[in-house]
XYZ file of C-alpha atoms in Angstrom:
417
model
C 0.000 0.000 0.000
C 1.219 3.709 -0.438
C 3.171 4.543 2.071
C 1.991 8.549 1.857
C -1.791 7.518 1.648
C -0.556 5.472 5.354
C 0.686 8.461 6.124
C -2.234 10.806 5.501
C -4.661 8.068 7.418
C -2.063 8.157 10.764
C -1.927 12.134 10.293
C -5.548 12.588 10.087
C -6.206 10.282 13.222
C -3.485 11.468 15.495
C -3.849 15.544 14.652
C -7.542 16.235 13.604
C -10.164 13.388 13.985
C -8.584 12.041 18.716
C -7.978 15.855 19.311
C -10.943 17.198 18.186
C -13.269 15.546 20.377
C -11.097 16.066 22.903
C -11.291 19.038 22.631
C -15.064 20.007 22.007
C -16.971 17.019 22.816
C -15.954 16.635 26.828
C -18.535 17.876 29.148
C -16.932 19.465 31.752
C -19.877 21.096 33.618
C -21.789 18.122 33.954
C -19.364 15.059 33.217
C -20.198 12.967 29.872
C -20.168 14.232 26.310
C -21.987 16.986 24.459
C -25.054 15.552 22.664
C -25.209 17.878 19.830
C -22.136 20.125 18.394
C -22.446 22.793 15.355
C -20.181 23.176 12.635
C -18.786 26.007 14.865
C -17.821 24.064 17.112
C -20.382 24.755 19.549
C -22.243 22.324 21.208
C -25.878 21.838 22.738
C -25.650 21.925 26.390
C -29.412 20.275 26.906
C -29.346 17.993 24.663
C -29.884 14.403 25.532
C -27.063 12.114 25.566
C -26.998 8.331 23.766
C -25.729 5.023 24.474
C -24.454 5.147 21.216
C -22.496 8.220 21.388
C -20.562 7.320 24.649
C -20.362 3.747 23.439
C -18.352 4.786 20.563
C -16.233 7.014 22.042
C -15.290 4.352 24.308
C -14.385 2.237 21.621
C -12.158 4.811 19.639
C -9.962 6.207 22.526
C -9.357 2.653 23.881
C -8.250 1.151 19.949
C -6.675 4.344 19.866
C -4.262 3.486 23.078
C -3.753 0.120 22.208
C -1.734 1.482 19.171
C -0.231 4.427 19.902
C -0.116 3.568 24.032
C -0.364 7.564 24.450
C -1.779 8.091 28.114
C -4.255 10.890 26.548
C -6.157 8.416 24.577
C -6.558 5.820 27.508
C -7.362 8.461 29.985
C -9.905 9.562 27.669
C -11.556 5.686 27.368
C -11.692 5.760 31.164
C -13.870 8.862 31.180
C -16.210 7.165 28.610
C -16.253 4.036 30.597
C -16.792 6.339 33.887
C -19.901 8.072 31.962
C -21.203 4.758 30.568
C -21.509 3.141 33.822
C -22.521 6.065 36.067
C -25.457 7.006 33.924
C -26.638 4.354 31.483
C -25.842 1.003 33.786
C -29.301 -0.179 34.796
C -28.451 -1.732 38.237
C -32.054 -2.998 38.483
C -32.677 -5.277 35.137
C -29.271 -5.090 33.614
C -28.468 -3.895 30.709
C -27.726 -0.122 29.817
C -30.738 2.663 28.377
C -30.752 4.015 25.417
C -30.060 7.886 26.628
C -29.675 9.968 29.236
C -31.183 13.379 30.192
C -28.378 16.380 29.898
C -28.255 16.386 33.502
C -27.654 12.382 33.764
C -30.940 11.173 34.624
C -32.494 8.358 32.985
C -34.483 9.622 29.919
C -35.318 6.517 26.868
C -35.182 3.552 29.736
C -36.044 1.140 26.866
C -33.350 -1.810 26.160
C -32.000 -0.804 22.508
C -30.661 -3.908 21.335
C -28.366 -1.301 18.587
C -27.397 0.545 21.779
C -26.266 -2.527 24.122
C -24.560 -3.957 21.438
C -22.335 -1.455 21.053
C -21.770 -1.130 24.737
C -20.408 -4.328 24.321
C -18.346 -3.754 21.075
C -16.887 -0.767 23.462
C -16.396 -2.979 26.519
C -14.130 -5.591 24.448
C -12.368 -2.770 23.038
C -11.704 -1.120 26.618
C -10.550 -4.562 28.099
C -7.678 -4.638 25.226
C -6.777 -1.206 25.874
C -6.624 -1.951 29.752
C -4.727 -5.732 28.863
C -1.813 -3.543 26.743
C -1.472 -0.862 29.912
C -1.172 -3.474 32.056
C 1.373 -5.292 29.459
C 3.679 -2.271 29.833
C 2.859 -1.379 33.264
C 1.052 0.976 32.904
C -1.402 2.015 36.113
C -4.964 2.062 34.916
C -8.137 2.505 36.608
C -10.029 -0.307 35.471
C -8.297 -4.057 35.522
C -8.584 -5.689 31.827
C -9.821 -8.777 33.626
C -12.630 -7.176 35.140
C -14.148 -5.149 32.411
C -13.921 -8.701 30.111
C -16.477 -9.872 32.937
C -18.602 -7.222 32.528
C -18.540 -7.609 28.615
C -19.485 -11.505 29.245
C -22.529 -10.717 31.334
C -23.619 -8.338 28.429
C -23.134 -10.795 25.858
C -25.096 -13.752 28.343
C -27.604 -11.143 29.017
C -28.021 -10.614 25.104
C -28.560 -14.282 24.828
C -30.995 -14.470 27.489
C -33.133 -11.455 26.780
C -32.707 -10.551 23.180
C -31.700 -13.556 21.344
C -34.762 -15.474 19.547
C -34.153 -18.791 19.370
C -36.709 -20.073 17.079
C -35.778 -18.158 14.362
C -32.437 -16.525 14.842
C -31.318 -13.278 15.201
C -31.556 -10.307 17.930
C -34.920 -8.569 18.882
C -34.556 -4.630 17.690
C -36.110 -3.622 21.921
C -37.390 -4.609 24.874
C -38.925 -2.314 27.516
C -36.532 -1.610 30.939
C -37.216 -4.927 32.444
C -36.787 -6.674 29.143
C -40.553 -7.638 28.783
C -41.923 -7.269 25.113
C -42.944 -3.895 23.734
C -43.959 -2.430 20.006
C -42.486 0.093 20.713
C -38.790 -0.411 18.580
C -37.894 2.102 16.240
C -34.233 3.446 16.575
C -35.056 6.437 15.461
C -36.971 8.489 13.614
C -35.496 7.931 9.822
C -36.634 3.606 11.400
C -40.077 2.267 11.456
C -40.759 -0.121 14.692
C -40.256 -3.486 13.525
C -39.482 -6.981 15.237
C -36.068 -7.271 13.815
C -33.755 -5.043 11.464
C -30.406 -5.374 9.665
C -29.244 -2.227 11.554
C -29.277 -3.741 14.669
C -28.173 -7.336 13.610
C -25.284 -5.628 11.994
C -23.636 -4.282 15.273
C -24.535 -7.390 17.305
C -22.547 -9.155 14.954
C -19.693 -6.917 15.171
C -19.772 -6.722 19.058
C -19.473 -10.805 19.227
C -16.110 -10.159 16.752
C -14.631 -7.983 18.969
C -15.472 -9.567 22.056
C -14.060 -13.022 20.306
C -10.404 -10.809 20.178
C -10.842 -9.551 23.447
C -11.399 -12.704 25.480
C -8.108 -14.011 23.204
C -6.135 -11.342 23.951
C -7.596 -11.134 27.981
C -8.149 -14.865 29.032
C -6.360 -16.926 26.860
C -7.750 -20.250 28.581
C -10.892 -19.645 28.413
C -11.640 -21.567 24.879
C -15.266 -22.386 26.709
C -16.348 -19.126 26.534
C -14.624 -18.233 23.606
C -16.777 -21.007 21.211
C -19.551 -20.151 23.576
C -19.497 -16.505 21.419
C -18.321 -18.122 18.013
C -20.932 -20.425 18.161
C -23.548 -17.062 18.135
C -21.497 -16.126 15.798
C -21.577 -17.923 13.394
C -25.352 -18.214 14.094
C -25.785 -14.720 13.094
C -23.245 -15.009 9.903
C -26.038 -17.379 8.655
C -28.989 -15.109 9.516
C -27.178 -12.283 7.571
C -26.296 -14.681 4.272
C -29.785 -16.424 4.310
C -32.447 -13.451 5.586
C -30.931 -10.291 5.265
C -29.062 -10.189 2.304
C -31.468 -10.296 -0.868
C -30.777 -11.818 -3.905
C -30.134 -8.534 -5.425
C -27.002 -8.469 -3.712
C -28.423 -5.624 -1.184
C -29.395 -5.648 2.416
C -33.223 -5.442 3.680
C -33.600 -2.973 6.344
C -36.450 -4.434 8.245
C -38.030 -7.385 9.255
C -40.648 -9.228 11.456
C -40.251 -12.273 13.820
C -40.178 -14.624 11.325
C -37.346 -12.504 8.943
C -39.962 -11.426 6.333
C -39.095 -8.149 4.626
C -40.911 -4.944 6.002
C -41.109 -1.547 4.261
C -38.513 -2.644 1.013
C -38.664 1.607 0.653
C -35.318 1.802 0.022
C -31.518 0.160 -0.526
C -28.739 1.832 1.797
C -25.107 1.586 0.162
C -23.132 2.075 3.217
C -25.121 -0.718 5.114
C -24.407 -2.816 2.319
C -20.783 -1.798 1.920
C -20.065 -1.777 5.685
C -21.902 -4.809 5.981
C -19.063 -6.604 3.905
C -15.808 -6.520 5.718
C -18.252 -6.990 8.882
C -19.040 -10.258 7.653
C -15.189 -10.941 6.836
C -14.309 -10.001 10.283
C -16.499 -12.269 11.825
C -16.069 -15.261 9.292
C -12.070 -14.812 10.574
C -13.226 -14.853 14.097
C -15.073 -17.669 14.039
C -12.767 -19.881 11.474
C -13.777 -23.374 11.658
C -17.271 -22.612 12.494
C -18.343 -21.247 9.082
C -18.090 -21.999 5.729
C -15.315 -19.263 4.667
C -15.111 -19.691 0.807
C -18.853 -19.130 0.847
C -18.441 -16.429 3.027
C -15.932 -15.343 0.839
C -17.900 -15.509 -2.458
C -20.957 -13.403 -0.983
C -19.077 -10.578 0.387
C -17.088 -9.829 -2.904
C -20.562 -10.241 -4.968
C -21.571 -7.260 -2.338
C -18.368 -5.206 -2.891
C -19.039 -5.217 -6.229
C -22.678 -4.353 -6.410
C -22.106 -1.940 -4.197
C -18.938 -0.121 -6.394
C -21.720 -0.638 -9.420
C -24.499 0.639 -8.061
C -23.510 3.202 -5.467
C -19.756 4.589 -5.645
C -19.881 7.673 -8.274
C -16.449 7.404 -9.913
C -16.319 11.103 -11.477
C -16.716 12.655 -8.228
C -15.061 9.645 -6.186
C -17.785 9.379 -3.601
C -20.025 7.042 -2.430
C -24.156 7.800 -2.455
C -26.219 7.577 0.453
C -29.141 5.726 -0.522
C -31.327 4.594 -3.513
C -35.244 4.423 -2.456
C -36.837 1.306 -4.886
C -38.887 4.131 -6.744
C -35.876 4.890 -7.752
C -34.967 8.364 -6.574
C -31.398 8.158 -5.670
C -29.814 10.359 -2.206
C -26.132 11.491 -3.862
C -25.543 13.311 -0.061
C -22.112 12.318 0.894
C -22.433 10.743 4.369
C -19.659 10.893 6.694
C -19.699 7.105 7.634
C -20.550 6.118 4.370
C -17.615 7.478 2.558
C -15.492 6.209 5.927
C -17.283 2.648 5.551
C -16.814 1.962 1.332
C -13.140 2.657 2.096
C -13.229 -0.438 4.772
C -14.861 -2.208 2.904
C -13.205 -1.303 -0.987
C -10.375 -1.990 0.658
C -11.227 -5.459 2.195
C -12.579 -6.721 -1.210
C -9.055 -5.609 -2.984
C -6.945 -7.451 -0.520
C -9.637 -10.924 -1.195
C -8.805 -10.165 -5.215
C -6.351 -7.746 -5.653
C -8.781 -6.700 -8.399
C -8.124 -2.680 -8.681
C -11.213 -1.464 -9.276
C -11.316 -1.760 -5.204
C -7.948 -0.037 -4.710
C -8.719 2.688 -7.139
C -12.300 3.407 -5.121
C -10.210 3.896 -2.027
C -7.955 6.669 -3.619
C -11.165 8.337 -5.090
C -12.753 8.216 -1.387
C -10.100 9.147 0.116
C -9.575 12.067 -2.442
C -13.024 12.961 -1.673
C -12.625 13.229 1.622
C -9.900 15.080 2.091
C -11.161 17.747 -0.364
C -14.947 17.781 0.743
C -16.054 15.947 3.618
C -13.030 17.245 6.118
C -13.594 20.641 7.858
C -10.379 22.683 7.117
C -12.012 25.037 9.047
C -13.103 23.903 11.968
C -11.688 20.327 12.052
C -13.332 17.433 12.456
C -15.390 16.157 9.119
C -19.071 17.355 7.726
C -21.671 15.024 8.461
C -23.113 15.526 5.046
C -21.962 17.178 1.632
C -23.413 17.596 -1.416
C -22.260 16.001 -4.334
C -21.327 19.650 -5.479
C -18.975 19.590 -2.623
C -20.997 21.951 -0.410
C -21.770 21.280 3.172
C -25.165 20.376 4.280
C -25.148 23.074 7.351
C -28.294 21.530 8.832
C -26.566 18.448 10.413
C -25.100 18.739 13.304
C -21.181 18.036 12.802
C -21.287 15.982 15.796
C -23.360 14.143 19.060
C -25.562 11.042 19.281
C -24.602 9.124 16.092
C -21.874 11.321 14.863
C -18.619 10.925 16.894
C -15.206 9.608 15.940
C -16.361 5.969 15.689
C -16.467 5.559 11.920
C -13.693 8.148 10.168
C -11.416 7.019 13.298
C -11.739 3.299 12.609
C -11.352 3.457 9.430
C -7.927 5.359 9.614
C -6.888 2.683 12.682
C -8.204 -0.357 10.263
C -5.830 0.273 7.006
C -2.967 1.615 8.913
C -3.197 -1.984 11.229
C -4.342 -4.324 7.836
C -0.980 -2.396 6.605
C 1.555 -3.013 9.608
C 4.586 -5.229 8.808
């Protein structure tokens, strides 16, 4: 790979995308993270704080220190983790809520399966970070050993409570004390459904990294280890036989029984993300899937998705194409952050350079539209004239350095000696 293209991705981490929320997203007054910021710079002070958002900056800062081992980044995943567990633990039922009042009271009480998912994508993460401070004796606040724990009684309580074993898959919500409700949208661009590919997406990605974490953490625990690649590889199979269509695309949402709901519209950076997700947890699990068929459905995805989505005169990738066909060419933040994942993952299966020349293009995009040479940080959306869409808020409950930081953490580690 190029080594200046490495060295854009490692200068755009370490001195724009970690120091700006550092610097603007931190709480200070109240503890937590800012639920809304402008393009200014200027964040919402009573705005209502997500699962999500602390989640992910949990995850970030501690992947962060477990490459770069600066005490900034880890003391930064200790605040998270401070946040997470002071204000969205539920001590009664388990579990964490899906947000949080400004002033850290309880506010959506209602068990998000997206939300504790990603709790426990950040929790693996954290336990890493924690395992590699105390590796080079380093004096942390958390133990590595203890915070794996805490990830396994997420995952068991996922199984428990979320998990339908009838016909596979996680539930999109239950109510506080994990009872049923109808009441399951995850927000308001969703509709309320039983189950949706959103949600099965990140449960699926929490299990990989929790698979690496309890490898890198408790090496002799191979129990619990094929305890998670057996769900797993469980949910691999829901994805290749219920959510993927035969177009090559992902359904959005489902009911109990993983019949399609509302087909209103095909998402390319679901699809596209959705990819190297699958790779990732086909590695994890090894043995326990069929890889070559893995394989084979994940390229076919790359490529519809490079066909049908990626403009190459501009070099960036649509949002969405509704299936009246009116096409969204908004450049999404994650989206553009997400093709290069998975572009990238598809060229090193073939080495086939239409992936590797989609990269350059994204990247190129990025760096000329979708960063903030302003203000830092990167637009949430852009035009596909190049021009900022103002309205969106440049960062808060689903915007945070989750998706442009791991993808500048991914191809600088797929691209280590």
């Amino acid at each position: 790979m190029d080594k200046t293209f490495l060295n854009e991705l490692n200068d755009e981490l370490l001195n724009d995308i970690l120091p700006y929320w550092i610097n603007f997203a931190k709480d200070k007054e109240s503890a937590g993270f800012y639920g809304s910021i402008d393009n200014m710079n200027v964040p919402d002070v009573n705005e209502e704080r997500s699962i999500v958002m602390v989640s992910r900056f949990l995850w970030t800062y501690s992947a962060a220190y477990s490459i770069y081992k600066k005490q900034e980044y880890l003391d930064t995943a200790d605040y998270a983790f401070h946040y997470l567990y002071a204000r969205f633990l539920d001590v009664v039922h388990g579990g964490y809520f899906w947000s949080v009042n400004a002033n850290g009271t309880p506010k959506v009480t209602r068990k998000q399966i997206y939300g504790n998912a990603f709790a426990l994508y950040a929790l693996s993460e954290y336990a890493i970070a924690l395992y590699t401070a105390e590796s080079n004796n380093v004096k942390a606040e958390n133990s590595s050993n203890y915070i794996i724990k805490e990830a396994l009684k997420l995952y068991q309580l996922l199984q428990d409570k979320a998990f339908d074993e009838k016909f596979g898959g996680y539930y999109e919500a239950k109510n506080r004390d994990w009872s049923w409700t109808e009441d399951t949208k995850l927000s308001e661009k969703d509709i309320d459904c039983c189950k949706s590919m959103n949600t099965n997406l990140h449960v699926m990605e929490a299990f990989s990294a929790l698979i690496l974490s309890l490898r890198t953490v408790m090496k002799d625990e191979s129990e619990k280890i094929d305890s998670v690649r057996k769900s797993l590889s469980s949910l691999i199979n829901v994805h290749l036989k219920y959510i993927l269509q035969k177009n090559m695309h992902l359904a959005l949402y489902f009911d109990r029984e993983w019949n399609v709901l509302d087909p209103k519209e095909i998402s390319f950076g679901h699809d596209i993300e959705s990819s190297w997700l699958l790779w990732e947890a086909a590695e994890s699990v090894g043995d326990f899937c069929d890889k070559d068929f893995v394989r084979k459905n994940i390229i076919e995805i790359a490529d519809i998705a490079l066909k049908e989505g990626f403009d190459d005169e501009t070099g960036g990738m649509d949002n969405c194409l509704s299936h009246a066909g009116n096409r969204d060419t908004d450049r999404i933040w994650w989206v553009q952050a997400e093709a290069i994942n998975g572009f990238f993952n598809a060229w090193q299966l073939t080495q086939d350079e239409k992936y590797i020349n989609a990269v350059k293009k994204l990247w190129a995009w990025i760096c000329n539209f979708q960063k903030d040479k302003k203000n830092g940080e990167w637009f949430n959306c852009v035009h596909k004239d190049g021009t900022p869409d103002n309205s969106n808020a440049k960062g808060g409950n689903w915007k945070t350095c989750y998706h442009n930081g791991r993808v500048c953490m991914e191809l600088l580690n797929r691209n280590r000696p």
